[in-house]
Short mmCIF file of C-alpha atoms and ligand atoms in Angstrom, two decimals:
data_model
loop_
_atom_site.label_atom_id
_atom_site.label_comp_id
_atom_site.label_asym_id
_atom_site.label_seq_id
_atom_site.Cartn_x
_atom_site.Cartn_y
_atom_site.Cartn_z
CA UNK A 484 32.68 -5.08 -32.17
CA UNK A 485 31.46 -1.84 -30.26
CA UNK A 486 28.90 -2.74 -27.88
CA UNK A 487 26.68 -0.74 -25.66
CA UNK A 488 28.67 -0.24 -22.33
CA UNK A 489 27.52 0.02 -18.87
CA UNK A 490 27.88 3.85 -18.34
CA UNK A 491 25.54 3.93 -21.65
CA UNK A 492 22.55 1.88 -19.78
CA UNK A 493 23.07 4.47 -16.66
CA UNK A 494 22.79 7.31 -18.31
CA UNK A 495 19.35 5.72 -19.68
CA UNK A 496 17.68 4.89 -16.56
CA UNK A 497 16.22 8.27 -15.34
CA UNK A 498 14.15 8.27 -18.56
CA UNK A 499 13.45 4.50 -18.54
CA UNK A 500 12.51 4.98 -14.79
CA UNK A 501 10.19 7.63 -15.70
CA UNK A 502 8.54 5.49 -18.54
CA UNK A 503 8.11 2.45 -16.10
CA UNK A 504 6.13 4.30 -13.56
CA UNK A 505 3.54 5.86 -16.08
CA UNK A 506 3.09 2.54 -17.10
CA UNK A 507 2.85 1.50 -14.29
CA UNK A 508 0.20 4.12 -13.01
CA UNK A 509 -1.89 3.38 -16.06
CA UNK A 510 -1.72 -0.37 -16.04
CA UNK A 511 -4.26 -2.22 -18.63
CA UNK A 512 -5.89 -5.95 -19.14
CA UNK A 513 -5.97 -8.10 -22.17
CA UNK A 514 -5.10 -7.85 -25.34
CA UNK A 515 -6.65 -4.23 -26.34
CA UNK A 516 -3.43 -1.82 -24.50
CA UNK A 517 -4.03 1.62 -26.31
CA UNK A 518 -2.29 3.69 -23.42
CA UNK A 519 0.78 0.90 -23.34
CA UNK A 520 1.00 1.36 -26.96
CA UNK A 521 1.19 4.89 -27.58
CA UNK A 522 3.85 5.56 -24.73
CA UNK A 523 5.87 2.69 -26.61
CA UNK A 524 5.81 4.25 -29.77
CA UNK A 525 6.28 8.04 -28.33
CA UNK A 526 9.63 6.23 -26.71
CA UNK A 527 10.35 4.69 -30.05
CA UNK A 528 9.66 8.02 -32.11
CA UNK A 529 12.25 9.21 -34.43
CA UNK A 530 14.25 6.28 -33.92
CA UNK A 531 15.19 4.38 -37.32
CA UNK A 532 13.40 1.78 -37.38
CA UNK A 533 10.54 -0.28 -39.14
CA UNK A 534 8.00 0.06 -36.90
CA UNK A 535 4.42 -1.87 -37.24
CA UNK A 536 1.78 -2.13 -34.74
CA UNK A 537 -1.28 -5.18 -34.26
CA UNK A 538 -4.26 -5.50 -36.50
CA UNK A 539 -6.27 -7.48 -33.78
CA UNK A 540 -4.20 -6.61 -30.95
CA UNK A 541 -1.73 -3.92 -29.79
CA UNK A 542 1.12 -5.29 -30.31
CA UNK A 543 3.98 -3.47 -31.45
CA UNK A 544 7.30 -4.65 -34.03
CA UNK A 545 10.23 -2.58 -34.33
CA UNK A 546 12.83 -4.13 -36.58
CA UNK A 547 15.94 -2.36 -36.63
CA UNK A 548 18.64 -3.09 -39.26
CA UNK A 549 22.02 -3.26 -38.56
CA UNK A 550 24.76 -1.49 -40.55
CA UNK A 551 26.52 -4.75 -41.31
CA UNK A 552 23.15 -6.86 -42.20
CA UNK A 553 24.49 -8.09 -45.32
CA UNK A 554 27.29 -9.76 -43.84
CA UNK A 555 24.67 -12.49 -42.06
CA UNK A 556 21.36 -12.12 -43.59
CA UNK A 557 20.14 -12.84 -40.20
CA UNK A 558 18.07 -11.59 -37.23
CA UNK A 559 17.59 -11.97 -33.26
CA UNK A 560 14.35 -11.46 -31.65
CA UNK A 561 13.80 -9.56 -28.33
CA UNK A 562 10.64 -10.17 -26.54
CA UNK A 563 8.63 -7.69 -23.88
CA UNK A 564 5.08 -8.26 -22.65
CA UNK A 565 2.97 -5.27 -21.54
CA UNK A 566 -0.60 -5.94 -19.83
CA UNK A 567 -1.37 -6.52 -15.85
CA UNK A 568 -3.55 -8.14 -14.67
CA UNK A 569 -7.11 -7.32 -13.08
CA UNK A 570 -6.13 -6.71 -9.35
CA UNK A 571 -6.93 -3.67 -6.61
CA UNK A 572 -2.89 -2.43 -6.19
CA UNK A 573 -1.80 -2.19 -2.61
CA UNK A 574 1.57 -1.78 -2.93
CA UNK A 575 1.62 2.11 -1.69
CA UNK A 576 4.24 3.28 -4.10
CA UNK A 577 3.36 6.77 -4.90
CA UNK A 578 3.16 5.41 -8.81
CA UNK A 579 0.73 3.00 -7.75
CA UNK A 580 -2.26 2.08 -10.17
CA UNK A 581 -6.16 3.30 -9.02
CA UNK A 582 -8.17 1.78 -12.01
CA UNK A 583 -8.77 -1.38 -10.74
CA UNK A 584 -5.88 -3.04 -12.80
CA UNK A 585 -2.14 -3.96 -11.64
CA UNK A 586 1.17 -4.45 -13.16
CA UNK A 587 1.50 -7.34 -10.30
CA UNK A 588 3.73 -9.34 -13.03
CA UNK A 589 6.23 -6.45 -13.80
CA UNK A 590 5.52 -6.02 -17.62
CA UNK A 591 5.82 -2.66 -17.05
CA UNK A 592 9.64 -3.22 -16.36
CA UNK A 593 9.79 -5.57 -19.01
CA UNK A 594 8.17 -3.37 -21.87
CA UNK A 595 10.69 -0.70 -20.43
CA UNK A 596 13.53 -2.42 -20.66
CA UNK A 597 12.96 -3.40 -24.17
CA UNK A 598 12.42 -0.17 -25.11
CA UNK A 599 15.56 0.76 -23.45
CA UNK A 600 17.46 -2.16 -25.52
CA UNK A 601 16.04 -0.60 -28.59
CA UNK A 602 17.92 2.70 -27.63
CA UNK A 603 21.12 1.21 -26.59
CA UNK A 604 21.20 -0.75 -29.78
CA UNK A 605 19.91 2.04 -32.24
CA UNK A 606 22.79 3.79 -30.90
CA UNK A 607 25.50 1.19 -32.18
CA UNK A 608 23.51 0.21 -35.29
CA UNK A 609 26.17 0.88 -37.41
CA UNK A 610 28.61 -2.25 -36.13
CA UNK A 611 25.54 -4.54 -35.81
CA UNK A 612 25.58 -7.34 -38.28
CA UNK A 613 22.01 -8.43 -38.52
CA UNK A 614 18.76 -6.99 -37.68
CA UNK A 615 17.01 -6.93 -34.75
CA UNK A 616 13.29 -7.80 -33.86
CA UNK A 617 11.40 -5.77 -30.93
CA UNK A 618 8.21 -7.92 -30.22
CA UNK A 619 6.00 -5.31 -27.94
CA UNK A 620 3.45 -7.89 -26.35
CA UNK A 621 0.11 -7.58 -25.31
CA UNK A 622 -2.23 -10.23 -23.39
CA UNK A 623 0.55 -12.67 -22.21
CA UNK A 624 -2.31 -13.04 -19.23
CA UNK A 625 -4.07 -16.01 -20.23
CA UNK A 626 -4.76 -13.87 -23.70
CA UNK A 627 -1.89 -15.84 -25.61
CA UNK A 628 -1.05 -12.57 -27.18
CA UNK A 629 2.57 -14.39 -28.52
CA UNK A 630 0.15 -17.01 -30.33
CA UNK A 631 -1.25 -13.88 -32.14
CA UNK A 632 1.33 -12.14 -32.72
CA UNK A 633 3.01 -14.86 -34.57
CA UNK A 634 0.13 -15.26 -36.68
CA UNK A 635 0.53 -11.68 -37.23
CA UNK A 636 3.49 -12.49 -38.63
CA UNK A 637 6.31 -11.59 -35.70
CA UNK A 638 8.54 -14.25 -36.84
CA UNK A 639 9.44 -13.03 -40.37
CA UNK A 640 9.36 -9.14 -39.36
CA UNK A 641 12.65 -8.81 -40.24
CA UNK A 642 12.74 -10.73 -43.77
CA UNK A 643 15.66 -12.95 -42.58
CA UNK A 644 15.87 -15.77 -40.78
CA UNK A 645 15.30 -15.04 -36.78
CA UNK A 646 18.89 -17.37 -35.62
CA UNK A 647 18.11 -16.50 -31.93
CA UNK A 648 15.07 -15.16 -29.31
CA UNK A 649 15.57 -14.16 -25.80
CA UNK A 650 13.15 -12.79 -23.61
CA UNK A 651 13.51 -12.11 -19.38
CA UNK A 652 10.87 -12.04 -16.56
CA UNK A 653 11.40 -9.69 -13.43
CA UNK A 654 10.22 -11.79 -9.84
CA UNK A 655 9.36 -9.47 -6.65
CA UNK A 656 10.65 -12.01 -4.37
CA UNK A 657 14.14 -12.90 -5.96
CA UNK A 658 17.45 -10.78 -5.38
CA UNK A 659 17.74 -7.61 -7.62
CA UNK A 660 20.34 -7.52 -10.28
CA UNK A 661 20.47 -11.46 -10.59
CA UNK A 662 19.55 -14.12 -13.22
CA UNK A 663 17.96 -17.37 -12.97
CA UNK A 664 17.52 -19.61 -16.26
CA UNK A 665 18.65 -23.19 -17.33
CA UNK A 666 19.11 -25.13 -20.19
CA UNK A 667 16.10 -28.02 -21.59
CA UNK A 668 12.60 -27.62 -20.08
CA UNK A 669 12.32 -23.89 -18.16
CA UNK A 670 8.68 -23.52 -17.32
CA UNK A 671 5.44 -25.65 -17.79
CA UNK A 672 3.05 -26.42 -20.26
CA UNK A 673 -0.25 -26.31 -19.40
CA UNK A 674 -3.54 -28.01 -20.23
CA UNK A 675 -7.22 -28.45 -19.58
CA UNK A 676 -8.68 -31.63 -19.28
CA UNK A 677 -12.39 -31.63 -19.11
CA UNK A 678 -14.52 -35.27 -18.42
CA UNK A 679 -18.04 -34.99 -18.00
CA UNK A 680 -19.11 -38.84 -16.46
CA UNK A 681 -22.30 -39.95 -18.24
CA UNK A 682 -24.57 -42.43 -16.16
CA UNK A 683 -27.86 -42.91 -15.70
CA UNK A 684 -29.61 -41.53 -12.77
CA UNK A 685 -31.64 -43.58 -10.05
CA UNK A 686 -32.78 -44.44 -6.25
CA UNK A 687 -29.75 -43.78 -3.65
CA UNK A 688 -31.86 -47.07 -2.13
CA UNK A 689 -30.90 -48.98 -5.62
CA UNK A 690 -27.51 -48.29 -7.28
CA UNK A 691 -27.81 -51.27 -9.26
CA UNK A 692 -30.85 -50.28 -11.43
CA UNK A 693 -28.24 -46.79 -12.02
CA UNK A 694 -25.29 -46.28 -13.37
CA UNK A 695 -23.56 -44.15 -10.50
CA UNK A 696 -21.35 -41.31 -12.49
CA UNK A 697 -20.39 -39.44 -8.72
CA UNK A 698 -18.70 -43.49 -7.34
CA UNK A 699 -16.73 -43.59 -11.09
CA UNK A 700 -15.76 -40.18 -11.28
CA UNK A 701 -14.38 -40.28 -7.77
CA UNK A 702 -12.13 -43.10 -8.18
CA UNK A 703 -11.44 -41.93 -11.95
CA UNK A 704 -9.22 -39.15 -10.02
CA UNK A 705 -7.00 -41.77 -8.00
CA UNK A 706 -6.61 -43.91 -11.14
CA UNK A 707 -5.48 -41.00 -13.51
CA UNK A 708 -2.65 -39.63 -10.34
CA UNK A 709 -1.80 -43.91 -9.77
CA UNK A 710 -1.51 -43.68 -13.60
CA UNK A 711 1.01 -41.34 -13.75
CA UNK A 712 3.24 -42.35 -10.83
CA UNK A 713 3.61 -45.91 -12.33
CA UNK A 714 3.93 -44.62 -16.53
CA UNK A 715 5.39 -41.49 -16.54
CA UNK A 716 9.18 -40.78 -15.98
CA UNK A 717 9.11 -38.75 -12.19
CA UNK A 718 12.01 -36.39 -13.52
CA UNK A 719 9.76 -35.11 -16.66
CA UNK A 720 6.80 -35.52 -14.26
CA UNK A 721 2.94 -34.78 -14.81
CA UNK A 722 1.33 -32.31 -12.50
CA UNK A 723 -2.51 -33.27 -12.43
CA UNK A 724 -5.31 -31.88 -10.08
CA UNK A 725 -9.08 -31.96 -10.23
CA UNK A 726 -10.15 -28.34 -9.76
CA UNK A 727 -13.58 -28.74 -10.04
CA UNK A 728 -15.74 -31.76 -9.14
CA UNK A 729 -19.41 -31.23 -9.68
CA UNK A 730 -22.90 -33.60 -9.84
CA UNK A 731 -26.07 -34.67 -8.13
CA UNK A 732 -28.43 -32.47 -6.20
CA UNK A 733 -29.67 -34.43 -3.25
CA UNK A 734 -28.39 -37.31 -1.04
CA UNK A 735 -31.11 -40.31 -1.96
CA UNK A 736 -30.58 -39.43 -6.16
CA UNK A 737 -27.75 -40.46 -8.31
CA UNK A 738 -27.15 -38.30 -10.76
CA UNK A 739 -27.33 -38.97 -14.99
CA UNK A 740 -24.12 -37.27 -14.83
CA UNK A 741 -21.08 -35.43 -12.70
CA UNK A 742 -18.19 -33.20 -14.40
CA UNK A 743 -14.51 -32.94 -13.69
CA UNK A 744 -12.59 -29.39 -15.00
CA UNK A 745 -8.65 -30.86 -14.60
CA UNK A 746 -5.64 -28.91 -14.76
CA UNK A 747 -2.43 -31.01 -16.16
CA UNK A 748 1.02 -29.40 -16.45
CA UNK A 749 3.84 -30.95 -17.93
CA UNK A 750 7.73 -30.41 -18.94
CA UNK A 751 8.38 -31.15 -22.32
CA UNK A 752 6.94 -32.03 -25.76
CA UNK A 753 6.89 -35.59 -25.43
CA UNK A 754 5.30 -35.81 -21.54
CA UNK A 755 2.66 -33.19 -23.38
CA UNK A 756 2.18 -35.12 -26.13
CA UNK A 757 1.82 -38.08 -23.85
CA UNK A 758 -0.69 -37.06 -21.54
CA UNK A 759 -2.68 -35.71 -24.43
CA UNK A 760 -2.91 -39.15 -26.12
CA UNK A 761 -3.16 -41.41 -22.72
CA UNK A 762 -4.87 -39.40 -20.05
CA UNK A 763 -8.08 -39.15 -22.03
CA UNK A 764 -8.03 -42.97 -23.11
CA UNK A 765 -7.05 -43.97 -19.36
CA UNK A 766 -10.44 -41.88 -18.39
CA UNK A 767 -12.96 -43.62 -21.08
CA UNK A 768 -11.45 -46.78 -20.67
CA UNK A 769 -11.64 -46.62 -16.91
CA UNK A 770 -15.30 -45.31 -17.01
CA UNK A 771 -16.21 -48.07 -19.99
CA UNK A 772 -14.94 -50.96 -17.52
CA UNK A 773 -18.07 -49.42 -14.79
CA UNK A 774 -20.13 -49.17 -17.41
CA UNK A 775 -20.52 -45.30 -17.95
CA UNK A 776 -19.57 -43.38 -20.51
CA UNK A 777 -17.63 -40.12 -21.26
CA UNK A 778 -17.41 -36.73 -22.99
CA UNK A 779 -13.57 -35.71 -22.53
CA UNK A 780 -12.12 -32.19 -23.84
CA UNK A 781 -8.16 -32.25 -23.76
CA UNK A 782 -6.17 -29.23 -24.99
CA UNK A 783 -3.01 -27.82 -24.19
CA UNK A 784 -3.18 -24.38 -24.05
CA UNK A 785 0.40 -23.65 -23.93
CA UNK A 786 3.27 -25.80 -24.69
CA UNK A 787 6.29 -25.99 -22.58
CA UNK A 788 8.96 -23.22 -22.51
CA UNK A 789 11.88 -25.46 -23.50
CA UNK A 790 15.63 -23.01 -23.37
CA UNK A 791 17.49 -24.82 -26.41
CA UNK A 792 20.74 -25.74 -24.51
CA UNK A 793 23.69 -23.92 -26.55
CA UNK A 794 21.22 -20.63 -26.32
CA UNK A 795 20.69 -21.15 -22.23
CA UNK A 796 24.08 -21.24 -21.83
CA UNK A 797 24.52 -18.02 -23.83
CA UNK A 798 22.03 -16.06 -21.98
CA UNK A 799 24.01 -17.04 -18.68
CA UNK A 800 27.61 -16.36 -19.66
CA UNK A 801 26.28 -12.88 -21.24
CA UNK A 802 24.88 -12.23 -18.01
CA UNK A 803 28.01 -13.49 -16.29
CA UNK A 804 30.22 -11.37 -18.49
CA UNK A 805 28.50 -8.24 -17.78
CA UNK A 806 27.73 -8.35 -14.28
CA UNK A 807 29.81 -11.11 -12.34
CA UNK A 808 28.94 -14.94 -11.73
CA UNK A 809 28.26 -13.93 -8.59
CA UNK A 810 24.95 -12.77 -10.03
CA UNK A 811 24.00 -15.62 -11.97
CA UNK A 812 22.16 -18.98 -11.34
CA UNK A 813 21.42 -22.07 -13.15
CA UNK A 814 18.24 -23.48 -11.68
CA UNK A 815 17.87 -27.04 -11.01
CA UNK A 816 14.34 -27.41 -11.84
CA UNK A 817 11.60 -26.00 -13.88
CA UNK A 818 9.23 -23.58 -12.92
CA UNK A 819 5.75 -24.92 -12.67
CA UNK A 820 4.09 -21.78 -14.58
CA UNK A 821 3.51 -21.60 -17.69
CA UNK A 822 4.33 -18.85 -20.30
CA UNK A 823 3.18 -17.80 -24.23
CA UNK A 824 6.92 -16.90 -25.00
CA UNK A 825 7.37 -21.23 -25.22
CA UNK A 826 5.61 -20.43 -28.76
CA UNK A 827 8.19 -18.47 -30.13
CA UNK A 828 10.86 -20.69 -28.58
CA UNK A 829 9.11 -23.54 -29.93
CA UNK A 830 10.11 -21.99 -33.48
CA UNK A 831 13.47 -20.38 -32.72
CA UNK A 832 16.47 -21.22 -30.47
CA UNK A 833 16.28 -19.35 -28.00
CA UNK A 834 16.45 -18.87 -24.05
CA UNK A 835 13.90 -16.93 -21.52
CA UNK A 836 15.08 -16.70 -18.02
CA UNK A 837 14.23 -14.62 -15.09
CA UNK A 838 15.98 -11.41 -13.09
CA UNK A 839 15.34 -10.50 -9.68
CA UNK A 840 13.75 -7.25 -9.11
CA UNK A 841 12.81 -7.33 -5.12
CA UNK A 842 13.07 -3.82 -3.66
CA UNK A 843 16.79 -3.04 -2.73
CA UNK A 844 17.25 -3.19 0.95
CA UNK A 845 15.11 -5.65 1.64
CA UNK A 846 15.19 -9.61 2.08
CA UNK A 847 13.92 -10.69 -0.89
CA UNK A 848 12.85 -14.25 0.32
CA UNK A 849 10.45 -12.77 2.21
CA UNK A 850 8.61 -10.33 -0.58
CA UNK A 851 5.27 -11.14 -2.03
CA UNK A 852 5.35 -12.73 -5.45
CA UNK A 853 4.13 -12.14 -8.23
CA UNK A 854 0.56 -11.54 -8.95
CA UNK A 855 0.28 -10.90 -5.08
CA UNK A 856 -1.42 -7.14 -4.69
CA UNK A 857 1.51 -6.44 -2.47
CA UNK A 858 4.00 -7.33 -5.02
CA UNK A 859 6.80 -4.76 -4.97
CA UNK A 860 8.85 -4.61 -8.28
CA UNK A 861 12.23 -2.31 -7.79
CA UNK A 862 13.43 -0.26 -11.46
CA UNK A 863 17.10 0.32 -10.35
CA UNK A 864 17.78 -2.46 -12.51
CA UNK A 865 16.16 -1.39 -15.97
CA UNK A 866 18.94 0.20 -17.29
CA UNK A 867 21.15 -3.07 -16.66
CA UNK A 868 18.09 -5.50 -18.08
CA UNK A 869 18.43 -2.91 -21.38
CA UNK A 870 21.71 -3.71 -21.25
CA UNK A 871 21.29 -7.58 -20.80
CA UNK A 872 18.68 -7.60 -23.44
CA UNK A 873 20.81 -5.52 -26.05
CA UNK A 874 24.19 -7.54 -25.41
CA UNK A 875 22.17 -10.64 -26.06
CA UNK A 876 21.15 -9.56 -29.56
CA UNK A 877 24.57 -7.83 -30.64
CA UNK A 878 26.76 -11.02 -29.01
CA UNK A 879 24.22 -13.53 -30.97
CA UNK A 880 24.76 -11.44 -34.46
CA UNK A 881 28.26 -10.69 -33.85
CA UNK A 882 28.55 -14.63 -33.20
CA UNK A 883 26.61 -15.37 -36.65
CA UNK A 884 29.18 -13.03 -38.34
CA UNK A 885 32.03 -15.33 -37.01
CA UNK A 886 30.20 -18.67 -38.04
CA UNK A 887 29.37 -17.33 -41.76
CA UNK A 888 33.09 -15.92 -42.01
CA UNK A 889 34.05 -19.71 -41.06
CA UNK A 890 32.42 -20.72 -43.94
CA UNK A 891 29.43 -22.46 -44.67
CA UNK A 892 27.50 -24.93 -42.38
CA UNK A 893 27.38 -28.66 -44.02
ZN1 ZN B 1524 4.25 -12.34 -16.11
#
């Protein structure tokens, strides 16, 4: 197999550079990223490739087949979000944003270094044996823009069967040019867990002519976190806190009624599915026994990112392979954010993972994160993440060629 080779991704990065920082200058929110889009598909232009972009967001899919498609009949998908996020930028690179939006995340380095695995790969199309799938990503902010684009249709872009999706996240504070993934659960689910306590208001003098909703919701909160310490495994643990806590008015009323907003994160399908079914019950049972009763919301708004374990390891000896185990890491825990790319992964094999892109020179332990206005994002490494990113989808094809010339699967 010919591959794209190291001296290939350098002689990218000027340009890529370049791209990154007028993204970066021009960041935008959401799911609406006209700017983003246009300079993707001016980078994509004259490329061969099947390009289409969003109907109710602007997203774009490039597919690109390979020379030797017929020999798999299959595809691998390569994922890049693209929005920031609503913050004032103080970072003080001359690049730096002035319209009241950020790319604190990095999506501008990881829409770049997409588009620069598109180039590296349209250059060795001929030996690929598959297609591959470029999912341009909008509103992966609390927009669930990977939700949308799979309803879009993302998944069956190509026409084949997607056999393996990857996808990377830069971090501000972690060394530059390493990796960090791990097989099983890689970052959180996350849900929203609403109660609203119904009682029936009163005298402060005379609790027992009321039904006090502020007294049960209060110790509602230590029985849901006593709950999960004594029914729920502590290595696929439950992360639950009350962020909002409101009722009554004055000191000498009880209230008809208080409200708790609940955040719940969790590391796998079956803890998910778990607290979905039990937490709720747990809170109208509790509040039943004190004779009050309950309005509950529950909904997970994002599932776990789960790595499928023959895929993790992929992603970190491809990584190893190209630049050195010296540069890679397998985690030992989750990471307790959440992320929209667990949607596609919870549909293909695949493996997300994150590279370090602190400025060089400087300790990275020490950077602000992520979503911090000060976060400082280095691009030395986008043409090695294009790089990453393309080896990833011609290993996986090449590695579907040697399984179908095996013979089929029983
Ligand atoms: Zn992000």
């Amino acid at each position: 197999m010919t591959l794209p080779s190291a001296a290939d991704a350098s002689a990218l990065l000027p340009q890529l550079q370049k791209i990154r920082r007028s993204l970066h200058r021009n960041p935008e929110v959401g799911l609406d990223l006209p700017l983003t889009q246009r300079t993707v598909l001016d980078a994509l232009d004259g490329l061969d490739l099947d390009v289409t972009t969003g109907e109710r967001l602007s997203s774009v899919v490039a597919v690109l087949r390979g020379g030797r498609r017929e020999e798999t009949h299959a595809a691998v998908l390569l994922r890049g979000d693209m929005d920031a996020l609503p913050i004032i930028e103080e970072t003080g690179f001359d690049f730096a944003s002035d319209n009241g939006a950020m790319h604190a995340c990095g999506h501008d380095l990881h829409t770049t270094g997409l588009i620069g695995a598109v180039h590296l790969l349209h250059a060795h199309r001929a030996d690929l044996p598959g297609d591959v799938v470029f999912m341009f990503q909008p509103g992966e902010e609390g927009f669930d823009g990977a939700g949308k684009m799979i309803d879009e249709g993302v998944l069956e872009a190509a026409g084949v069967p997607l056999v393996g999706a990857y996808g990377v996240h830069v971090s501000a504070d972690q060394e530059p040019g390493h990796a960090y993934s791990r097989p099983g659960s890689y970052m959180a689910a996350f849900s929203r867990f609403d109660v609203t306590v119904l009682g029936r208001g009163g005298h402060a003098a005379r609790p027992e002519n009321a039904l006090d909703p502020i007294e049960a919701g209060a110790a509602l909160i230590g029985q849901l976190q006593e709950y999960i310490t004594r029914r729920f495994n502590i290595f696929d643990s439950v992360v639950l806190t009350v962020g909002m806590f409101h009722g009554g008015t004055a000191a000498n009323i009880i209230p008809e009624s208080a409200e708790l907003s609940i955040s719940v994160r969790t590391f796998s399908p079956e803890t998910t599915a778990r607290a979905e079914e039990e937490l709720p019950r747990v809170a109208r049972e509790f509040l039943a026994a004190h004779g009050l009763g309950a309005r509950i919301a529950f909904e997970t708004l994002l599932p776990a990112t789960v790595n499928d374990d023959a895929e993790a390891q992929f992603f970190l000896q491809t990584f190893e392979d190209l630049f050195g185990a010296d540069r890679v890491h397998t985690v030992a825990h989750p990471r307790a954010g959440s992320e929209d790319f667990s949607r596609v992964l919870r549909r293909v094999p695949g493996s997300y993972g994150h590279l370090g892109a602190a400025m060089p020179g400087v300790d990275a332990a020490a950077q602000e994160v992520n979503h911090s206005p000060r976060a400082r994002h280095g691009d030395d490494g986008l043409g090695e993440q294009a790089l990453f990113l393309a080896h990833l989808a011609a290993r996986r094809l090449h590695r579907e060629l040697d399984r179908s010339a095996a013979g089929p699967r029983s």
